[in-house]
């Protein structure tokens, strides 16, 4: 596993480290309160207690927000950092979650000076792969000079007869194999995916879902983690290469989290175990798979300039500060290919996450203080920070 800090991020990190011990900066941040609204699982994975300790040393108080209790007595807050994915998804069918979400929106609307990381509408659209993949498709035009794209995909909204799905796949220009993903990009089921190798196997599709052309990428996934104006690239294992085009193989069902764990060596990432997945009637097919992997030269890492351009464009399109992007390198064209966008990811493998997050909190508060002092009200907010209550129009 590797972690590389972009050149611009390295400079910013150095500046942040230098400012961490600045007494003037410490005094400016004294008394600031940052509220966190996270699930128990996210809180544990993030190690919020350790981050609170870091913040306390810089004059910033971290407060855990309890959405089951009135919010007004828990405040005031200068910044609220949240991942309300569970509640947003559950609010589609659960009245209690609907009320908690409404209460949260009302509180933020009543306190427009709160910096919200990140805006609910932006997060909501990323919970829906139909919406996030439309954003990914726009990247091709905006970043054509950087040779950045996303694979062709197809939205399947409801159950259709097999022939209709097959025709749609053909009309959309998708190529086998196909990766099938759930519409909802949250929860354990969102990681349950499948590889479909032929038109006949489209019978295994369970709408609502997305079908995405699989791109051979040398079994390497590059996870780009964004924290404000900084980003970090972490290399992870990924699916091995497969022959292009349809073939009569059974659908492979897999969990993407298991495949891309830092030290993953599961069947789908290891040539040596490939025979376990396919009950191969022909040794030629196995040999082709083996050669496809073994003869493939090691791909270079993504261009730091291209990744920086991608992150910059996504920050503009999403209006978010905390997100992740999954990218791969096409083994044939070396094109940087975006395959998913993630809300407030785990930042696993990014030791600079805490210091970067604190630096971002400090920078947005400093901008808020500066804007208040100028009292012009004309400057547009930074694209990574959405502070207007108008941005909370609901999911």
C-alpha positions as YAML, in Angstrom:
chain: A
units: angstrom
residues:
- id: 1
  name: UNK
  ca: [0.00, 0.00, 0.00]
- id: 2
  name: UNK
  ca: [1.34, 3.40, -0.91]
- id: 3
  name: UNK
  ca: [0.31, 6.89, 0.05]
- id: 4
  name: UNK
  ca: [1.45, 9.88, -1.94]
- id: 5
  name: UNK
  ca: [0.77, 13.51, -1.15]
- id: 6
  name: UNK
  ca: [0.34, 15.82, -4.15]
- id: 7
  name: UNK
  ca: [2.84, 18.65, -4.58]
- id: 8
  name: UNK
  ca: [0.29, 21.33, -3.73]
- id: 9
  name: UNK
  ca: [-0.94, 19.31, -0.75]
- id: 10
  name: UNK
  ca: [2.63, 18.82, 0.46]
- id: 11
  name: UNK
  ca: [3.15, 22.57, 0.50]
- id: 12
  name: UNK
  ca: [-0.14, 23.09, 2.29]
- id: 13
  name: UNK
  ca: [0.73, 20.39, 4.81]
- id: 14
  name: UNK
  ca: [4.02, 22.09, 5.56]
- id: 15
  name: UNK
  ca: [2.21, 25.38, 6.06]
- id: 16
  name: UNK
  ca: [-0.33, 23.70, 8.31]
- id: 17
  name: UNK
  ca: [2.38, 22.06, 10.39]
- id: 18
  name: UNK
  ca: [4.12, 25.38, 10.75]
- id: 19
  name: UNK
  ca: [0.89, 27.07, 11.83]
- id: 20
  name: UNK
  ca: [-0.04, 24.38, 14.34]
- id: 21
  name: UNK
  ca: [2.26, 25.87, 16.96]
- id: 22
  name: UNK
  ca: [1.47, 29.49, 16.11]
- id: 23
  name: UNK
  ca: [0.25, 31.18, 19.33]
- id: 24
  name: UNK
  ca: [-1.62, 33.88, 17.37]
- id: 25
  name: UNK
  ca: [-3.47, 31.21, 15.43]
- id: 26
  name: UNK
  ca: [-4.17, 29.32, 18.65]
- id: 27
  name: UNK
  ca: [-5.70, 32.43, 20.21]
- id: 28
  name: UNK
  ca: [-7.78, 33.08, 17.09]
- id: 29
  name: UNK
  ca: [-9.24, 29.56, 17.31]
- id: 30
  name: UNK
  ca: [-9.77, 29.59, 21.08]
- id: 31
  name: UNK
  ca: [-13.37, 28.92, 22.04]
- id: 32
  name: UNK
  ca: [-14.36, 27.57, 18.61]
- id: 33
  name: UNK
  ca: [-16.70, 24.59, 18.75]
- id: 34
  name: UNK
  ca: [-16.89, 21.86, 16.14]
- id: 35
  name: UNK
  ca: [-19.86, 19.51, 16.27]
- id: 36
  name: UNK
  ca: [-19.57, 15.98, 14.88]
- id: 37
  name: UNK
  ca: [-22.63, 14.03, 13.82]
- id: 38
  name: UNK
  ca: [-21.52, 10.49, 12.98]
- id: 39
  name: UNK
  ca: [-22.76, 6.95, 13.34]
- id: 40
  name: UNK
  ca: [-21.14, 4.84, 16.06]
- id: 41
  name: UNK
  ca: [-19.30, 2.85, 13.40]
- id: 42
  name: UNK
  ca: [-17.94, 5.95, 11.68]
- id: 43
  name: UNK
  ca: [-16.95, 7.46, 15.02]
- id: 44
  name: UNK
  ca: [-14.92, 4.38, 15.97]
- id: 45
  name: UNK
  ca: [-13.27, 4.07, 12.58]
- id: 46
  name: UNK
  ca: [-12.32, 7.73, 12.58]
- id: 47
  name: UNK
  ca: [-11.05, 7.58, 16.18]
- id: 48
  name: UNK
  ca: [-12.86, 10.80, 17.04]
- id: 49
  name: UNK
  ca: [-11.36, 10.91, 20.55]
- id: 50
  name: UNK
  ca: [-7.86, 11.23, 19.10]
- id: 51
  name: UNK
  ca: [-8.99, 14.01, 16.79]
- id: 52
  name: UNK
  ca: [-10.69, 15.80, 19.72]
- id: 53
  name: UNK
  ca: [-7.40, 15.67, 21.61]
- id: 54
  name: UNK
  ca: [-5.56, 17.22, 18.64]
- id: 55
  name: UNK
  ca: [-8.21, 19.96, 18.38]
- id: 56
  name: UNK
  ca: [-8.06, 20.71, 22.11]
- id: 57
  name: UNK
  ca: [-4.35, 21.39, 21.79]
- id: 58
  name: UNK
  ca: [-5.20, 24.02, 19.19]
- id: 59
  name: UNK
  ca: [-7.95, 25.72, 21.14]
- id: 60
  name: UNK
  ca: [-10.83, 23.99, 19.34]
- id: 61
  name: UNK
  ca: [-13.51, 22.07, 21.24]
- id: 62
  name: UNK
  ca: [-15.03, 18.98, 19.64]
- id: 63
  name: UNK
  ca: [-18.61, 18.11, 20.58]
- id: 64
  name: UNK
  ca: [-20.52, 14.97, 19.65]
- id: 65
  name: UNK
  ca: [-24.03, 15.83, 18.49]
- id: 66
  name: UNK
  ca: [-26.93, 13.62, 19.55]
- id: 67
  name: UNK
  ca: [-29.72, 13.90, 17.00]
- id: 68
  name: UNK
  ca: [-32.17, 12.19, 19.33]
- id: 69
  name: UNK
  ca: [-31.97, 15.23, 21.64]
- id: 70
  name: UNK
  ca: [-32.85, 18.90, 21.01]
- id: 71
  name: UNK
  ca: [-29.98, 20.58, 19.15]
- id: 72
  name: UNK
  ca: [-30.23, 24.09, 20.57]
- id: 73
  name: UNK
  ca: [-28.91, 23.19, 24.06]
- id: 74
  name: UNK
  ca: [-26.02, 21.26, 22.48]
- id: 75
  name: UNK
  ca: [-24.77, 24.34, 20.61]
- id: 76
  name: UNK
  ca: [-23.51, 26.77, 19.70]
- id: 77
  name: UNK
  ca: [-21.36, 25.42, 16.86]
- id: 78
  name: UNK
  ca: [-18.98, 27.18, 14.53]
- id: 79
  name: UNK
  ca: [-18.63, 24.10, 12.32]
- id: 80
  name: UNK
  ca: [-20.67, 20.91, 11.98]
- id: 81
  name: UNK
  ca: [-19.03, 17.90, 10.34]
- id: 82
  name: UNK
  ca: [-21.40, 15.07, 9.63]
- id: 83
  name: UNK
  ca: [-22.11, 11.91, 7.74]
- id: 84
  name: UNK
  ca: [-25.87, 11.49, 7.86]
- id: 85
  name: UNK
  ca: [-25.98, 8.81, 5.17]
- id: 86
  name: UNK
  ca: [-27.83, 6.32, 7.39]
- id: 87
  name: UNK
  ca: [-30.50, 8.84, 8.31]
- id: 88
  name: UNK
  ca: [-30.88, 10.18, 4.76]
- id: 89
  name: UNK
  ca: [-31.41, 6.68, 3.37]
- id: 90
  name: UNK
  ca: [-33.71, 5.60, 6.21]
- id: 91
  name: UNK
  ca: [-35.75, 8.82, 5.90]
- id: 92
  name: UNK
  ca: [-37.14, 7.47, 2.63]
- id: 93
  name: UNK
  ca: [-39.31, 5.07, 4.63]
- id: 94
  name: UNK
  ca: [-38.87, 5.82, 8.35]
- id: 95
  name: UNK
  ca: [-40.77, 8.66, 10.06]
- id: 96
  name: UNK
  ca: [-38.34, 8.93, 12.98]
- id: 97
  name: UNK
  ca: [-35.41, 9.44, 10.61]
- id: 98
  name: UNK
  ca: [-37.47, 11.95, 8.65]
- id: 99
  name: UNK
  ca: [-38.03, 13.96, 11.83]
- id: 100
  name: UNK
  ca: [-34.36, 13.88, 12.86]
- id: 101
  name: UNK
  ca: [-33.34, 15.06, 9.41]
- id: 102
  name: UNK
  ca: [-35.94, 17.83, 9.44]
- id: 103
  name: UNK
  ca: [-34.82, 18.96, 12.91]
- id: 104
  name: UNK
  ca: [-31.20, 19.06, 11.77]
- id: 105
  name: UNK
  ca: [-32.09, 21.10, 8.69]
- id: 106
  name: UNK
  ca: [-34.18, 23.50, 10.75]
- id: 107
  name: UNK
  ca: [-31.36, 24.03, 13.24]
- id: 108
  name: UNK
  ca: [-28.79, 24.77, 10.54]
- id: 109
  name: UNK
  ca: [-31.21, 27.07, 8.74]
- id: 110
  name: UNK
  ca: [-31.79, 28.98, 11.98]
- id: 111
  name: UNK
  ca: [-28.01, 29.43, 12.42]
- id: 112
  name: UNK
  ca: [-26.72, 30.47, 8.98]
- id: 113
  name: UNK
  ca: [-23.26, 31.29, 10.36]
- id: 114
  name: UNK
  ca: [-22.55, 27.60, 10.95]
- id: 115
  name: UNK
  ca: [-20.08, 26.13, 8.46]
- id: 116
  name: UNK
  ca: [-21.57, 22.82, 7.33]
- id: 117
  name: UNK
  ca: [-19.23, 20.11, 6.07]
- id: 118
  name: UNK
  ca: [-20.75, 18.97, 3.82]
- id: 119
  name: UNK
  ca: [-24.06, 20.26, 2.36]
- id: 120
  name: UNK
  ca: [-26.91, 17.79, 2.58]
- id: 121
  name: UNK
  ca: [-28.05, 18.11, -1.07]
- id: 122
  name: UNK
  ca: [-24.54, 17.30, -2.31]
- id: 123
  name: UNK
  ca: [-24.26, 14.30, -0.01]
- id: 124
  name: UNK
  ca: [-27.72, 13.11, -0.96]
- id: 125
  name: UNK
  ca: [-26.91, 13.01, -4.67]
- id: 126
  name: UNK
  ca: [-23.80, 10.92, -4.03]
- id: 127
  name: UNK
  ca: [-25.92, 8.37, -2.20]
- id: 128
  name: UNK
  ca: [-27.63, 7.71, -5.53]
- id: 129
  name: UNK
  ca: [-25.36, 6.16, -8.16]
- id: 130
  name: UNK
  ca: [-27.72, 7.34, -10.89]
- id: 131
  name: UNK
  ca: [-26.92, 10.93, -9.87]
- id: 132
  name: UNK
  ca: [-23.22, 10.45, -9.12]
- id: 133
  name: UNK
  ca: [-22.58, 8.65, -12.41]
- id: 134
  name: UNK
  ca: [-24.14, 11.53, -14.31]
- id: 135
  name: UNK
  ca: [-21.62, 13.79, -12.59]
- id: 136
  name: UNK
  ca: [-18.82, 11.40, -13.55]
- id: 137
  name: UNK
  ca: [-19.95, 11.49, -17.18]
- id: 138
  name: UNK
  ca: [-19.61, 15.29, -17.25]
- id: 139
  name: UNK
  ca: [-15.95, 14.97, -16.28]
- id: 140
  name: UNK
  ca: [-15.04, 13.70, -19.74]
- id: 141
  name: UNK
  ca: [-15.91, 17.02, -21.39]
- id: 142
  name: UNK
  ca: [-14.55, 19.22, -18.61]
- id: 143
  name: UNK
  ca: [-11.25, 17.31, -18.35]
- id: 144
  name: UNK
  ca: [-10.72, 16.12, -21.91]
- id: 145
  name: UNK
  ca: [-7.27, 17.74, -22.06]
- id: 146
  name: UNK
  ca: [-6.21, 15.56, -19.12]
- id: 147
  name: UNK
  ca: [-7.51, 12.32, -20.71]
- id: 148
  name: UNK
  ca: [-9.86, 11.69, -17.81]
- id: 149
  name: UNK
  ca: [-13.09, 9.78, -18.37]
- id: 150
  name: UNK
  ca: [-15.55, 7.34, -16.82]
- id: 151
  name: UNK
  ca: [-16.72, 4.02, -18.28]
- id: 152
  name: UNK
  ca: [-19.99, 3.80, -20.22]
- id: 153
  name: UNK
  ca: [-22.88, 2.92, -17.93]
- id: 154
  name: UNK
  ca: [-26.59, 2.18, -17.93]
- id: 155
  name: UNK
  ca: [-29.23, 2.99, -15.34]
- id: 156
  name: UNK
  ca: [-31.80, 0.25, -14.77]
- id: 157
  name: UNK
  ca: [-34.63, 1.79, -12.77]
- id: 158
  name: UNK
  ca: [-37.07, -1.08, -12.49]
- id: 159
  name: UNK
  ca: [-37.59, -4.68, -13.42]
- id: 160
  name: UNK
  ca: [-37.69, -5.21, -17.17]
- id: 161
  name: UNK
  ca: [-37.78, -8.25, -19.37]
- id: 162
  name: UNK
  ca: [-34.40, -9.65, -20.31]
- id: 163
  name: UNK
  ca: [-34.62, -8.64, -23.96]
- id: 164
  name: UNK
  ca: [-35.25, -4.99, -23.04]
- id: 165
  name: UNK
  ca: [-32.17, -4.89, -20.80]
- id: 166
  name: UNK
  ca: [-30.08, -6.57, -23.48]
- id: 167
  name: UNK
  ca: [-31.22, -4.02, -26.04]
- id: 168
  name: UNK
  ca: [-30.47, -1.13, -23.70]
- id: 169
  name: UNK
  ca: [-26.96, -2.46, -23.08]
- id: 170
  name: UNK
  ca: [-26.37, -2.61, -26.82]
- id: 171
  name: UNK
  ca: [-27.86, 0.84, -27.48]
- id: 172
  name: UNK
  ca: [-25.75, 2.43, -24.73]
- id: 173
  name: UNK
  ca: [-22.55, 0.99, -26.20]
- id: 174
  name: UNK
  ca: [-21.58, -1.04, -23.13]
- id: 175
  name: UNK
  ca: [-19.06, -3.85, -23.52]
- id: 176
  name: UNK
  ca: [-18.71, -7.09, -21.58]
- id: 177
  name: UNK
  ca: [-17.78, -7.85, -18.92]
- id: 178
  name: UNK
  ca: [-20.09, -5.54, -17.00]
- id: 179
  name: UNK
  ca: [-19.97, -4.53, -13.34]
- id: 180
  name: UNK
  ca: [-23.39, -4.40, -11.71]
- id: 181
  name: UNK
  ca: [-23.81, -2.08, -8.69]
- id: 182
  name: UNK
  ca: [-26.79, -1.15, -6.53]
- id: 183
  name: UNK
  ca: [-28.42, 2.26, -7.01]
- id: 184
  name: UNK
  ca: [-27.96, 3.17, -3.34]
- id: 185
  name: UNK
  ca: [-24.29, 3.88, -2.65]
- id: 186
  name: UNK
  ca: [-24.47, 3.35, 1.10]
- id: 187
  name: UNK
  ca: [-24.62, 0.47, 3.53]
- id: 188
  name: UNK
  ca: [-23.27, -3.05, 3.37]
- id: 189
  name: UNK
  ca: [-25.39, -3.97, 0.33]
- id: 190
  name: UNK
  ca: [-23.82, -1.18, -1.73]
- id: 191
  name: UNK
  ca: [-20.56, -3.15, -1.73]
- id: 192
  name: UNK
  ca: [-22.23, -6.30, -3.09]
- id: 193
  name: UNK
  ca: [-21.48, -6.26, -6.80]
- id: 194
  name: UNK
  ca: [-21.30, -8.68, -9.69]
- id: 195
  name: UNK
  ca: [-19.36, -9.26, -12.91]
- id: 196
  name: UNK
  ca: [-21.60, -10.20, -15.83]
- id: 197
  name: UNK
  ca: [-19.96, -11.83, -18.85]
- id: 198
  name: UNK
  ca: [-22.73, -12.22, -21.42]
- id: 199
  name: UNK
  ca: [-26.12, -10.97, -22.55]
- id: 200
  name: UNK
  ca: [-27.75, -14.13, -21.25]
- id: 201
  name: UNK
  ca: [-26.36, -13.54, -17.77]
- id: 202
  name: UNK
  ca: [-28.13, -10.18, -17.55]
- id: 203
  name: UNK
  ca: [-30.90, -12.25, -15.99]
- id: 204
  name: UNK
  ca: [-28.85, -11.86, -12.78]
- id: 205
  name: UNK
  ca: [-29.50, -8.10, -12.70]
- id: 206
  name: UNK
  ca: [-31.68, -6.89, -9.82]
- id: 207
  name: UNK
  ca: [-32.96, -3.33, -10.34]
- id: 208
  name: UNK
  ca: [-32.62, -0.58, -9.37]
- id: 209
  name: UNK
  ca: [-28.96, -0.79, -10.31]
- id: 210
  name: UNK
  ca: [-26.19, 0.48, -12.54]
- id: 211
  name: UNK
  ca: [-24.36, -1.51, -15.20]
- id: 212
  name: UNK
  ca: [-20.86, -0.23, -15.94]
- id: 213
  name: UNK
  ca: [-18.40, -1.50, -18.54]
- id: 214
  name: UNK
  ca: [-15.46, -3.18, -16.85]
- id: 215
  name: UNK
  ca: [-12.08, -1.65, -17.72]
- id: 216
  name: UNK
  ca: [-8.93, -3.74, -17.39]
- id: 217
  name: UNK
  ca: [-6.60, -1.86, -15.05]
- id: 218
  name: UNK
  ca: [-3.88, -4.22, -13.90]
- id: 219
  name: UNK
  ca: [-5.58, -5.05, -10.58]
- id: 220
  name: UNK
  ca: [-4.69, -1.67, -9.07]
- id: 221
  name: UNK
  ca: [-7.20, 0.79, -7.62]
- id: 222
  name: UNK
  ca: [-6.16, 4.34, -6.75]
- id: 223
  name: UNK
  ca: [-8.26, 5.84, -3.99]
- id: 224
  name: UNK
  ca: [-8.07, 9.64, -3.93]
- id: 225
  name: UNK
  ca: [-9.02, 11.12, -0.56]
- id: 226
  name: UNK
  ca: [-9.94, 14.81, -0.50]
- id: 227
  name: UNK
  ca: [-9.77, 17.08, 2.57]
- id: 228
  name: UNK
  ca: [-10.55, 20.64, 1.58]
- id: 229
  name: UNK
  ca: [-7.82, 21.83, -0.79]
- id: 230
  name: UNK
  ca: [-5.61, 18.82, -0.10]
- id: 231
  name: UNK
  ca: [-5.76, 15.35, -1.59]
- id: 232
  name: UNK
  ca: [-3.99, 12.06, -0.99]
- id: 233
  name: UNK
  ca: [-3.59, 9.01, -3.26]
- id: 234
  name: UNK
  ca: [-3.58, 5.53, -1.76]
- id: 235
  name: UNK
  ca: [-3.00, 2.42, -3.84]
- id: 236
  name: UNK
  ca: [-5.21, -0.63, -3.20]
- id: 237
  name: UNK
  ca: [-5.70, -4.09, -4.72]
- id: 238
  name: UNK
  ca: [-8.46, -4.44, -7.29]
- id: 239
  name: UNK
  ca: [-10.03, -6.89, -9.73]
- id: 240
  name: UNK
  ca: [-7.69, -8.71, -12.06]
- id: 241
  name: UNK
  ca: [-7.87, -8.29, -15.82]
- id: 242
  name: UNK
  ca: [-10.45, -10.20, -17.85]
- id: 243
  name: UNK
  ca: [-10.69, -10.89, -21.58]
- id: 244
  name: UNK
  ca: [-12.78, -8.25, -23.32]
- id: 245
  name: UNK
  ca: [-16.01, -9.26, -24.96]
- id: 246
  name: UNK
  ca: [-18.81, -11.67, -24.06]
- id: 247
  name: UNK
  ca: [-18.09, -15.22, -22.97]
- id: 248
  name: UNK
  ca: [-20.19, -18.02, -21.55]
- id: 249
  name: UNK
  ca: [-19.11, -17.75, -17.92]
- id: 250
  name: UNK
  ca: [-21.30, -17.62, -14.86]
- id: 251
  name: UNK
  ca: [-21.79, -14.31, -13.12]
- id: 252
  name: UNK
  ca: [-19.28, -13.62, -10.36]
- id: 253
  name: UNK
  ca: [-20.69, -12.07, -7.19]
- id: 254
  name: UNK
  ca: [-18.22, -10.22, -4.96]
- id: 255
  name: UNK
  ca: [-17.89, -7.66, -2.18]
- id: 256
  name: UNK
  ca: [-15.90, -4.63, -3.33]
- id: 257
  name: UNK
  ca: [-14.69, -3.85, 0.19]
- id: 258
  name: UNK
  ca: [-13.16, -7.30, 0.53]
- id: 259
  name: UNK
  ca: [-11.49, -7.01, -2.86]
- id: 260
  name: UNK
  ca: [-9.92, -3.61, -2.18]
- id: 261
  name: UNK
  ca: [-8.71, -4.09, 1.38]
- id: 262
  name: UNK
  ca: [-5.09, -2.92, 1.72]
- id: 263
  name: UNK
  ca: [-3.63, -6.42, 1.89]
- id: 264
  name: UNK
  ca: [-6.33, -8.26, -0.04]
- id: 265
  name: UNK
  ca: [-5.35, -11.51, -1.73]
- id: 266
  name: UNK
  ca: [-8.78, -12.91, -2.47]
- id: 267
  name: UNK
  ca: [-9.59, -15.05, -5.49]
- id: 268
  name: UNK
  ca: [-10.53, -12.12, -7.68]
- id: 269
  name: UNK
  ca: [-7.19, -10.38, -7.15]
- id: 270
  name: UNK
  ca: [-4.95, -13.45, -7.43]
- id: 271
  name: UNK
  ca: [-4.14, -15.29, -10.66]
- id: 272
  name: UNK
  ca: [-3.15, -18.39, -8.71]
- id: 273
  name: UNK
  ca: [-6.71, -18.85, -7.43]
- id: 274
  name: UNK
  ca: [-8.52, -17.99, -10.65]
- id: 275
  name: UNK
  ca: [-9.42, -21.66, -11.27]
- id: 276
  name: UNK
  ca: [-11.59, -21.61, -8.12]
- id: 277
  name: UNK
  ca: [-13.88, -18.99, -9.62]
- id: 278
  name: UNK
  ca: [-14.34, -20.43, -13.08]
- id: 279
  name: UNK
  ca: [-15.20, -24.10, -13.43]
- id: 280
  name: UNK
  ca: [-13.23, -23.96, -16.64]
- id: 281
  name: UNK
  ca: [-14.04, -26.49, -19.33]
- id: 282
  name: UNK
  ca: [-11.09, -25.25, -21.32]
- id: 283
  name: UNK
  ca: [-7.50, -24.83, -20.18]
- id: 284
  name: UNK
  ca: [-7.04, -22.35, -23.00]
- id: 285
  name: UNK
  ca: [-9.31, -19.83, -21.30]
- id: 286
  name: UNK
  ca: [-7.34, -20.13, -18.05]
- id: 287
  name: UNK
  ca: [-4.09, -19.75, -19.96]
- id: 288
  name: UNK
  ca: [-5.39, -16.61, -21.64]
- id: 289
  name: UNK
  ca: [-6.39, -15.13, -18.29]
- id: 290
  name: UNK
  ca: [-3.02, -16.00, -16.82]
- id: 291
  name: UNK
  ca: [-1.09, -14.48, -19.70]
- id: 292
  name: UNK
  ca: [-3.30, -11.40, -19.65]
- id: 293
  name: UNK
  ca: [-2.19, -10.73, -16.09]
- id: 294
  name: UNK
  ca: [1.39, -11.99, -16.16]
- id: 295
  name: UNK
  ca: [2.47, -10.25, -19.37]
- id: 296
  name: UNK
  ca: [0.91, -6.92, -18.50]
- id: 297
  name: UNK
  ca: [3.60, -4.34, -17.69]
- id: 298
  name: UNK
  ca: [3.30, -2.47, -14.41]
- id: 299
  name: UNK
  ca: [1.23, 0.64, -14.98]
- id: 300
  name: UNK
  ca: [2.62, 3.99, -13.88]
- id: 301
  name: UNK
  ca: [0.76, 5.81, -11.08]
- id: 302
  name: UNK
  ca: [-1.73, 8.48, -12.07]
- id: 303
  name: UNK
  ca: [-0.27, 11.82, -13.10]
- id: 304
  name: UNK
  ca: [-0.27, 14.11, -10.06]
- id: 305
  name: UNK
  ca: [-1.29, 17.00, -12.32]
- id: 306
  name: UNK
  ca: [-4.23, 15.02, -13.74]
- id: 307
  name: UNK
  ca: [-5.40, 13.97, -10.27]
- id: 308
  name: UNK
  ca: [-5.16, 17.56, -9.09]
- id: 309
  name: UNK
  ca: [-7.26, 18.71, -12.08]
- id: 310
  name: UNK
  ca: [-9.82, 15.99, -11.31]
- id: 311
  name: UNK
  ca: [-10.08, 16.96, -7.64]
- id: 312
  name: UNK
  ca: [-10.35, 20.65, -8.51]
- id: 313
  name: UNK
  ca: [-13.19, 20.00, -10.95]
- id: 314
  name: UNK
  ca: [-15.06, 17.75, -8.53]
- id: 315
  name: UNK
  ca: [-14.79, 20.28, -5.73]
- id: 316
  name: UNK
  ca: [-16.49, 22.77, -8.03]
- id: 317
  name: UNK
  ca: [-19.17, 20.35, -9.23]
- id: 318
  name: UNK
  ca: [-19.91, 18.85, -5.80]
- id: 319
  name: UNK
  ca: [-19.37, 21.84, -3.53]
- id: 320
  name: UNK
  ca: [-17.90, 19.42, -0.98]
- id: 321
  name: UNK
  ca: [-14.76, 19.29, 1.15]
- id: 322
  name: UNK
  ca: [-14.71, 15.67, 2.36]
- id: 323
  name: UNK
  ca: [-15.02, 13.02, -0.32]
- id: 324
  name: UNK
  ca: [-13.17, 10.23, -2.09]
- id: 325
  name: UNK
  ca: [-12.74, 9.25, -5.72]
- id: 326
  name: UNK
  ca: [-11.95, 5.77, -6.99]
- id: 327
  name: UNK
  ca: [-9.82, 5.86, -10.15]
- id: 328
  name: UNK
  ca: [-8.07, 3.27, -12.28]
- id: 329
  name: UNK
  ca: [-5.63, 3.39, -15.19]
- id: 330
  name: UNK
  ca: [-6.83, 1.75, -18.42]
- id: 331
  name: UNK
  ca: [-4.11, -0.77, -19.35]
- id: 332
  name: UNK
  ca: [-4.56, -0.12, -23.07]
- id: 333
  name: UNK
  ca: [-4.95, 3.67, -23.25]
- id: 334
  name: UNK
  ca: [-3.44, 4.73, -19.88]
- id: 335
  name: UNK
  ca: [-6.50, 6.94, -19.50]
- id: 336
  name: UNK
  ca: [-7.35, 8.00, -15.94]
- id: 337
  name: UNK
  ca: [-10.77, 6.43, -15.41]
- id: 338
  name: UNK
  ca: [-13.17, 7.46, -12.63]
- id: 339
  name: UNK
  ca: [-15.35, 4.58, -11.43]
- id: 340
  name: UNK
  ca: [-16.92, 5.91, -8.19]
- id: 341
  name: UNK
  ca: [-17.25, 8.92, -5.88]
- id: 342
  name: UNK
  ca: [-17.60, 8.39, -2.12]
- id: 343
  name: UNK
  ca: [-18.99, 10.52, 0.71]
- id: 344
  name: UNK
  ca: [-16.70, 11.24, 3.69]
- id: 345
  name: UNK
  ca: [-14.62, 8.06, 3.22]
- id: 346
  name: UNK
  ca: [-12.54, 6.32, 5.87]
- id: 347
  name: UNK
  ca: [-9.19, 7.91, 4.89]
- id: 348
  name: UNK
  ca: [-7.49, 4.62, 5.67]
- id: 349
  name: UNK
  ca: [-3.81, 4.89, 4.83]
- id: 350
  name: UNK
  ca: [-3.75, 8.69, 5.19]
- id: 351
  name: UNK
  ca: [-1.81, 9.52, 8.38]
- id: 352
  name: UNK
  ca: [-2.16, 13.24, 7.61]
- id: 353
  name: UNK
  ca: [-5.96, 13.15, 7.79]
- id: 354
  name: UNK
  ca: [-6.36, 14.63, 11.28]
- id: 355
  name: UNK
  ca: [-3.92, 17.49, 10.73]
- id: 356
  name: UNK
  ca: [-5.41, 18.18, 7.29]
- id: 357
  name: UNK
  ca: [-8.95, 18.24, 8.64]
- id: 358
  name: UNK
  ca: [-8.00, 20.56, 11.48]
- id: 359
  name: UNK
  ca: [-6.17, 22.83, 9.04]
- id: 360
  name: UNK
  ca: [-9.27, 22.95, 6.82]
- id: 361
  name: UNK
  ca: [-11.51, 23.78, 9.79]
- id: 362
  name: UNK
  ca: [-9.17, 26.58, 10.78]
- id: 363
  name: UNK
  ca: [-8.97, 27.95, 7.23]
- id: 364
  name: UNK
  ca: [-12.74, 28.08, 6.70]
- id: 365
  name: UNK
  ca: [-13.22, 29.78, 10.06]
- id: 366
  name: UNK
  ca: [-10.50, 32.28, 9.28]
- id: 367
  name: UNK
  ca: [-12.22, 33.08, 5.99]
- id: 368
  name: UNK
  ca: [-15.50, 33.49, 7.84]
- id: 369
  name: UNK
  ca: [-13.91, 35.86, 10.36]
- id: 370
  name: UNK
  ca: [-12.24, 37.83, 7.58]
- id: 371
  name: UNK
  ca: [-15.47, 38.04, 5.58]
- id: 372
  name: UNK
  ca: [-17.33, 39.21, 8.68]
- id: 373
  name: UNK
  ca: [-14.74, 41.88, 9.36]
- id: 374
  name: UNK
  ca: [-15.01, 43.19, 5.83]
- id: 375
  name: UNK
  ca: [-18.80, 42.98, 6.02]
- id: 376
  name: UNK
  ca: [-19.10, 43.18, 2.26]
- id: 377
  name: UNK
  ca: [-21.36, 40.18, 1.85]
- id: 378
  name: UNK
  ca: [-20.33, 40.03, -1.81]
- id: 379
  name: UNK
  ca: [-17.59, 37.43, -1.80]
- id: 380
  name: UNK
  ca: [-18.58, 33.97, -2.90]
- id: 381
  name: UNK
  ca: [-17.83, 31.16, -0.44]
- id: 382
  name: UNK
  ca: [-15.07, 28.71, -1.18]
- id: 383
  name: UNK
  ca: [-16.34, 25.77, -3.20]
- id: 384
  name: UNK
  ca: [-15.37, 23.33, -0.47]
- id: 385
  name: UNK
  ca: [-17.40, 25.13, 2.20]
- id: 386
  name: UNK
  ca: [-21.13, 25.61, 2.03]
- id: 387
  name: UNK
  ca: [-22.43, 27.86, 4.76]
- id: 388
  name: UNK
  ca: [-25.68, 29.18, 3.38]
- id: 389
  name: UNK
  ca: [-28.93, 27.84, 4.73]
- id: 390
  name: UNK
  ca: [-30.23, 27.98, 1.16]
- id: 391
  name: UNK
  ca: [-28.06, 24.95, 0.44]
- id: 392
  name: UNK
  ca: [-30.16, 22.87, 2.82]
- id: 393
  name: UNK
  ca: [-33.23, 22.33, 0.71]
- id: 394
  name: UNK
  ca: [-33.61, 18.72, 1.80]
- id: 395
  name: UNK
  ca: [-32.89, 15.42, 0.06]
...
